[in-house]
């Protein structure tokens, strides 16, 4: 060992310590909101009226490849939501007599809604706790979109993929 070598001491470590993360860098990222999902989905919301039949609703769900419809009055105000689950339950209760029934007879009237400015993590938590997969986004008293649990999960997966890529680039250089 050369005579000039001196083993590191506690004082050396304390002054050389660096931090790649701080509270500010970890919390400065903007919060993912419902609006981010709505921007990617495009304009327009498929909906149905309360006097429409379940047959009309089933066709709309099938043709648009969606799982739920907000039920709106003639002024566009939200009255309820009709999901595939609502229809299946009614099919089991009234076999052979279901498709002629009115949407308002089976729609869910107590609807959980979100606003475009709401954080996605909050929406995901409410959907998970309430065990539902569709949530109308409302601005004022108008439905401006529909958020699905699939939308939220997909958005988060894309975020994680991007974060992993950033970390890989940081490590590799």
mmCIF file of C-alpha atoms in Angstrom:
data_model
loop_
_atom_site.group_PDB
_atom_site.id
_atom_site.type_symbol
_atom_site.label_atom_id
_atom_site.label_comp_id
_atom_site.label_asym_id
_atom_site.label_seq_id
_atom_site.Cartn_x
_atom_site.Cartn_y
_atom_site.Cartn_z
ATOM 1 C CA UNK A 1 0.000 0.000 0.000
ATOM 2 C CA UNK A 2 1.413 3.423 -0.874
ATOM 3 C CA UNK A 3 2.407 5.544 2.090
ATOM 4 C CA UNK A 4 0.028 8.329 0.951
ATOM 5 C CA UNK A 5 -3.067 6.095 1.250
ATOM 6 C CA UNK A 6 -5.448 6.957 4.053
ATOM 7 C CA UNK A 7 -8.619 4.938 4.693
ATOM 8 C CA UNK A 8 -11.899 6.859 4.399
ATOM 9 C CA UNK A 9 -13.303 8.246 7.629
ATOM 10 C CA UNK A 10 -16.867 9.083 8.677
ATOM 11 C CA UNK A 11 -16.271 12.768 7.956
ATOM 12 C CA UNK A 12 -15.324 11.967 4.332
ATOM 13 C CA UNK A 13 -18.590 10.112 3.700
ATOM 14 C CA UNK A 14 -20.751 12.816 5.205
ATOM 15 C CA UNK A 15 -19.444 15.532 2.896
ATOM 16 C CA UNK A 16 -19.436 13.404 -0.269
ATOM 17 C CA UNK A 17 -23.042 12.214 0.026
ATOM 18 C CA UNK A 18 -25.300 13.299 -2.836
ATOM 19 C CA UNK A 19 -29.020 12.962 -3.502
ATOM 20 C CA UNK A 20 -30.553 12.197 -6.884
ATOM 21 C CA UNK A 21 -34.055 12.698 -5.549
ATOM 22 C CA UNK A 22 -35.675 15.172 -3.255
ATOM 23 C CA UNK A 23 -39.181 15.819 -2.063
ATOM 24 C CA UNK A 24 -39.440 18.537 -4.697
ATOM 25 C CA UNK A 25 -38.338 16.329 -7.610
ATOM 26 C CA UNK A 26 -40.612 13.504 -6.493
ATOM 27 C CA UNK A 27 -43.700 15.687 -6.138
ATOM 28 C CA UNK A 28 -43.196 18.212 -8.921
ATOM 29 C CA UNK A 29 -44.741 15.967 -11.587
ATOM 30 C CA UNK A 30 -48.152 17.177 -12.600
ATOM 31 C CA UNK A 31 -51.081 15.101 -11.430
ATOM 32 C CA UNK A 32 -52.775 12.890 -14.011
ATOM 33 C CA UNK A 33 -56.389 14.013 -14.338
ATOM 34 C CA UNK A 34 -59.608 12.835 -15.939
ATOM 35 C CA UNK A 35 -59.129 15.529 -18.599
ATOM 36 C CA UNK A 36 -56.010 13.711 -19.873
ATOM 37 C CA UNK A 37 -58.123 10.633 -20.606
ATOM 38 C CA UNK A 38 -60.933 12.682 -22.141
ATOM 39 C CA UNK A 39 -58.436 14.425 -24.450
ATOM 40 C CA UNK A 40 -57.321 11.038 -25.801
ATOM 41 C CA UNK A 41 -60.852 9.698 -26.244
ATOM 42 C CA UNK A 42 -62.087 12.455 -28.512
ATOM 43 C CA UNK A 43 -65.306 14.403 -28.407
ATOM 44 C CA UNK A 44 -68.790 13.038 -28.112
ATOM 45 C CA UNK A 45 -70.533 10.854 -25.583
ATOM 46 C CA UNK A 46 -72.868 8.045 -26.548
ATOM 47 C CA UNK A 47 -75.986 8.256 -24.406
ATOM 48 C CA UNK A 48 -79.570 7.107 -24.281
ATOM 49 C CA UNK A 49 -82.905 8.505 -23.109
ATOM 50 C CA UNK A 50 -84.953 7.088 -20.246
ATOM 51 C CA UNK A 51 -87.880 6.127 -22.522
ATOM 52 C CA UNK A 52 -85.711 4.098 -24.908
ATOM 53 C CA UNK A 53 -86.076 0.339 -24.780
ATOM 54 C CA UNK A 54 -83.440 -2.067 -23.545
ATOM 55 C CA UNK A 55 -83.351 -3.462 -27.078
ATOM 56 C CA UNK A 56 -82.228 -0.048 -28.361
ATOM 57 C CA UNK A 57 -79.672 0.162 -25.543
ATOM 58 C CA UNK A 58 -78.272 -3.291 -26.271
ATOM 59 C CA UNK A 59 -77.869 -2.443 -29.956
ATOM 60 C CA UNK A 60 -76.093 0.822 -29.115
ATOM 61 C CA UNK A 61 -73.772 -0.917 -26.649
ATOM 62 C CA UNK A 62 -72.991 -3.571 -29.272
ATOM 63 C CA UNK A 63 -72.520 -1.194 -32.208
ATOM 64 C CA UNK A 64 -70.335 1.295 -30.307
ATOM 65 C CA UNK A 65 -68.345 -1.405 -28.455
ATOM 66 C CA UNK A 66 -69.021 0.157 -25.065
ATOM 67 C CA UNK A 67 -70.129 -1.202 -21.700
ATOM 68 C CA UNK A 68 -72.378 1.530 -20.306
ATOM 69 C CA UNK A 69 -74.511 4.474 -21.350
ATOM 70 C CA UNK A 70 -75.313 7.628 -19.442
ATOM 71 C CA UNK A 71 -79.072 8.171 -19.389
ATOM 72 C CA UNK A 72 -79.850 11.801 -20.227
ATOM 73 C CA UNK A 73 -83.054 13.820 -20.267
ATOM 74 C CA UNK A 74 -84.006 16.009 -23.261
ATOM 75 C CA UNK A 75 -81.916 18.900 -21.869
ATOM 76 C CA UNK A 76 -78.832 16.666 -21.558
ATOM 77 C CA UNK A 77 -78.896 16.364 -17.770
ATOM 78 C CA UNK A 78 -77.772 13.089 -16.215
ATOM 79 C CA UNK A 79 -80.603 10.929 -14.875
ATOM 80 C CA UNK A 80 -78.768 7.639 -14.442
ATOM 81 C CA UNK A 81 -76.462 5.107 -16.029
ATOM 82 C CA UNK A 82 -77.236 1.831 -17.767
ATOM 83 C CA UNK A 83 -74.527 -0.807 -17.778
ATOM 84 C CA UNK A 84 -74.208 -4.271 -19.238
ATOM 85 C CA UNK A 85 -74.389 -5.549 -15.663
ATOM 86 C CA UNK A 86 -77.803 -3.867 -15.171
ATOM 87 C CA UNK A 87 -79.102 -5.535 -18.324
ATOM 88 C CA UNK A 88 -77.758 -8.987 -17.417
ATOM 89 C CA UNK A 89 -79.383 -8.816 -13.988
ATOM 90 C CA UNK A 90 -82.734 -7.899 -15.565
ATOM 91 C CA UNK A 91 -82.367 -10.694 -18.133
ATOM 92 C CA UNK A 92 -81.995 -13.156 -15.260
ATOM 93 C CA UNK A 93 -85.040 -11.717 -13.443
ATOM 94 C CA UNK A 94 -87.373 -11.448 -16.473
ATOM 95 C CA UNK A 95 -86.250 -13.976 -19.110
ATOM 96 C CA UNK A 96 -87.874 -13.445 -22.492
ATOM 97 C CA UNK A 97 -89.485 -10.158 -21.396
ATOM 98 C CA UNK A 98 -86.483 -7.898 -20.963
ATOM 99 C CA UNK A 99 -85.725 -6.193 -24.279
ATOM 100 C CA UNK A 100 -89.047 -4.364 -24.469
ATOM 101 C CA UNK A 101 -88.625 -2.737 -21.057
ATOM 102 C CA UNK A 102 -87.706 0.925 -20.692
ATOM 103 C CA UNK A 103 -84.210 2.074 -19.751
ATOM 104 C CA UNK A 104 -85.574 4.094 -16.813
ATOM 105 C CA UNK A 105 -86.967 0.901 -15.259
ATOM 106 C CA UNK A 106 -83.533 -0.636 -14.663
ATOM 107 C CA UNK A 107 -80.952 2.157 -14.871
ATOM 108 C CA UNK A 108 -78.851 2.958 -11.840
ATOM 109 C CA UNK A 109 -80.148 6.288 -10.558
ATOM 110 C CA UNK A 110 -77.460 7.055 -8.000
ATOM 111 C CA UNK A 111 -74.509 7.741 -10.284
ATOM 112 C CA UNK A 112 -70.950 8.373 -9.146
ATOM 113 C CA UNK A 113 -69.516 11.111 -11.352
ATOM 114 C CA UNK A 114 -66.153 12.802 -11.688
ATOM 115 C CA UNK A 115 -64.984 16.166 -12.964
ATOM 116 C CA UNK A 116 -62.343 16.713 -15.656
ATOM 117 C CA UNK A 117 -60.006 18.245 -13.066
ATOM 118 C CA UNK A 118 -60.198 15.246 -10.698
ATOM 119 C CA UNK A 119 -57.061 13.163 -10.146
ATOM 120 C CA UNK A 120 -57.132 9.750 -11.828
ATOM 121 C CA UNK A 121 -55.972 8.029 -8.658
ATOM 122 C CA UNK A 122 -59.101 9.322 -6.911
ATOM 123 C CA UNK A 123 -61.325 8.047 -9.728
ATOM 124 C CA UNK A 124 -59.619 4.645 -9.719
ATOM 125 C CA UNK A 125 -60.012 4.369 -5.952
ATOM 126 C CA UNK A 126 -63.742 5.209 -6.103
ATOM 127 C CA UNK A 127 -64.315 2.758 -8.948
ATOM 128 C CA UNK A 128 -62.500 -0.010 -7.114
ATOM 129 C CA UNK A 129 -64.264 0.625 -3.800
ATOM 130 C CA UNK A 130 -67.688 0.962 -5.462
ATOM 131 C CA UNK A 131 -67.093 -2.063 -7.725
ATOM 132 C CA UNK A 132 -68.145 -0.295 -10.931
ATOM 133 C CA UNK A 133 -66.281 0.182 -14.195
ATOM 134 C CA UNK A 134 -67.797 3.289 -15.794
ATOM 135 C CA UNK A 135 -67.985 6.841 -14.501
ATOM 136 C CA UNK A 136 -69.487 9.809 -16.329
ATOM 137 C CA UNK A 137 -67.324 12.925 -16.355
ATOM 138 C CA UNK A 138 -69.474 15.960 -15.671
ATOM 139 C CA UNK A 139 -68.678 19.636 -16.088
ATOM 140 C CA UNK A 140 -71.370 21.820 -14.565
ATOM 141 C CA UNK A 141 -74.521 19.811 -15.206
ATOM 142 C CA UNK A 142 -73.450 18.341 -18.566
ATOM 143 C CA UNK A 143 -71.845 14.965 -19.243
ATOM 144 C CA UNK A 144 -68.605 15.648 -21.123
ATOM 145 C CA UNK A 145 -67.248 12.105 -21.301
ATOM 146 C CA UNK A 146 -67.160 8.629 -19.874
ATOM 147 C CA UNK A 147 -64.168 7.232 -18.020
ATOM 148 C CA UNK A 148 -63.715 3.484 -17.733
ATOM 149 C CA UNK A 149 -61.523 1.561 -15.366
ATOM 150 C CA UNK A 150 -59.712 0.303 -18.471
ATOM 151 C CA UNK A 151 -58.935 3.898 -19.487
ATOM 152 C CA UNK A 152 -57.450 4.650 -16.074
ATOM 153 C CA UNK A 153 -55.397 1.452 -15.888
ATOM 154 C CA UNK A 154 -54.119 1.880 -19.457
ATOM 155 C CA UNK A 155 -53.120 5.490 -18.766
ATOM 156 C CA UNK A 156 -51.232 4.447 -15.656
ATOM 157 C CA UNK A 157 -49.486 1.582 -17.483
ATOM 158 C CA UNK A 158 -48.327 4.017 -20.158
ATOM 159 C CA UNK A 159 -47.060 6.355 -17.438
ATOM 160 C CA UNK A 160 -45.116 3.519 -15.785
ATOM 161 C CA UNK A 161 -43.656 2.447 -19.131
ATOM 162 C CA UNK A 162 -42.470 6.005 -19.764
ATOM 163 C CA UNK A 163 -40.997 6.268 -16.269
ATOM 164 C CA UNK A 164 -39.152 2.964 -16.731
ATOM 165 C CA UNK A 165 -37.736 4.208 -20.043
ATOM 166 C CA UNK A 166 -36.549 7.414 -18.387
ATOM 167 C CA UNK A 167 -34.848 5.432 -15.612
ATOM 168 C CA UNK A 168 -33.201 3.128 -18.138
ATOM 169 C CA UNK A 169 -31.867 6.107 -20.083
ATOM 170 C CA UNK A 170 -30.594 7.652 -16.868
ATOM 171 C CA UNK A 171 -28.768 4.462 -15.910
ATOM 172 C CA UNK A 172 -27.406 3.608 -19.372
ATOM 173 C CA UNK A 173 -26.580 7.198 -20.246
#
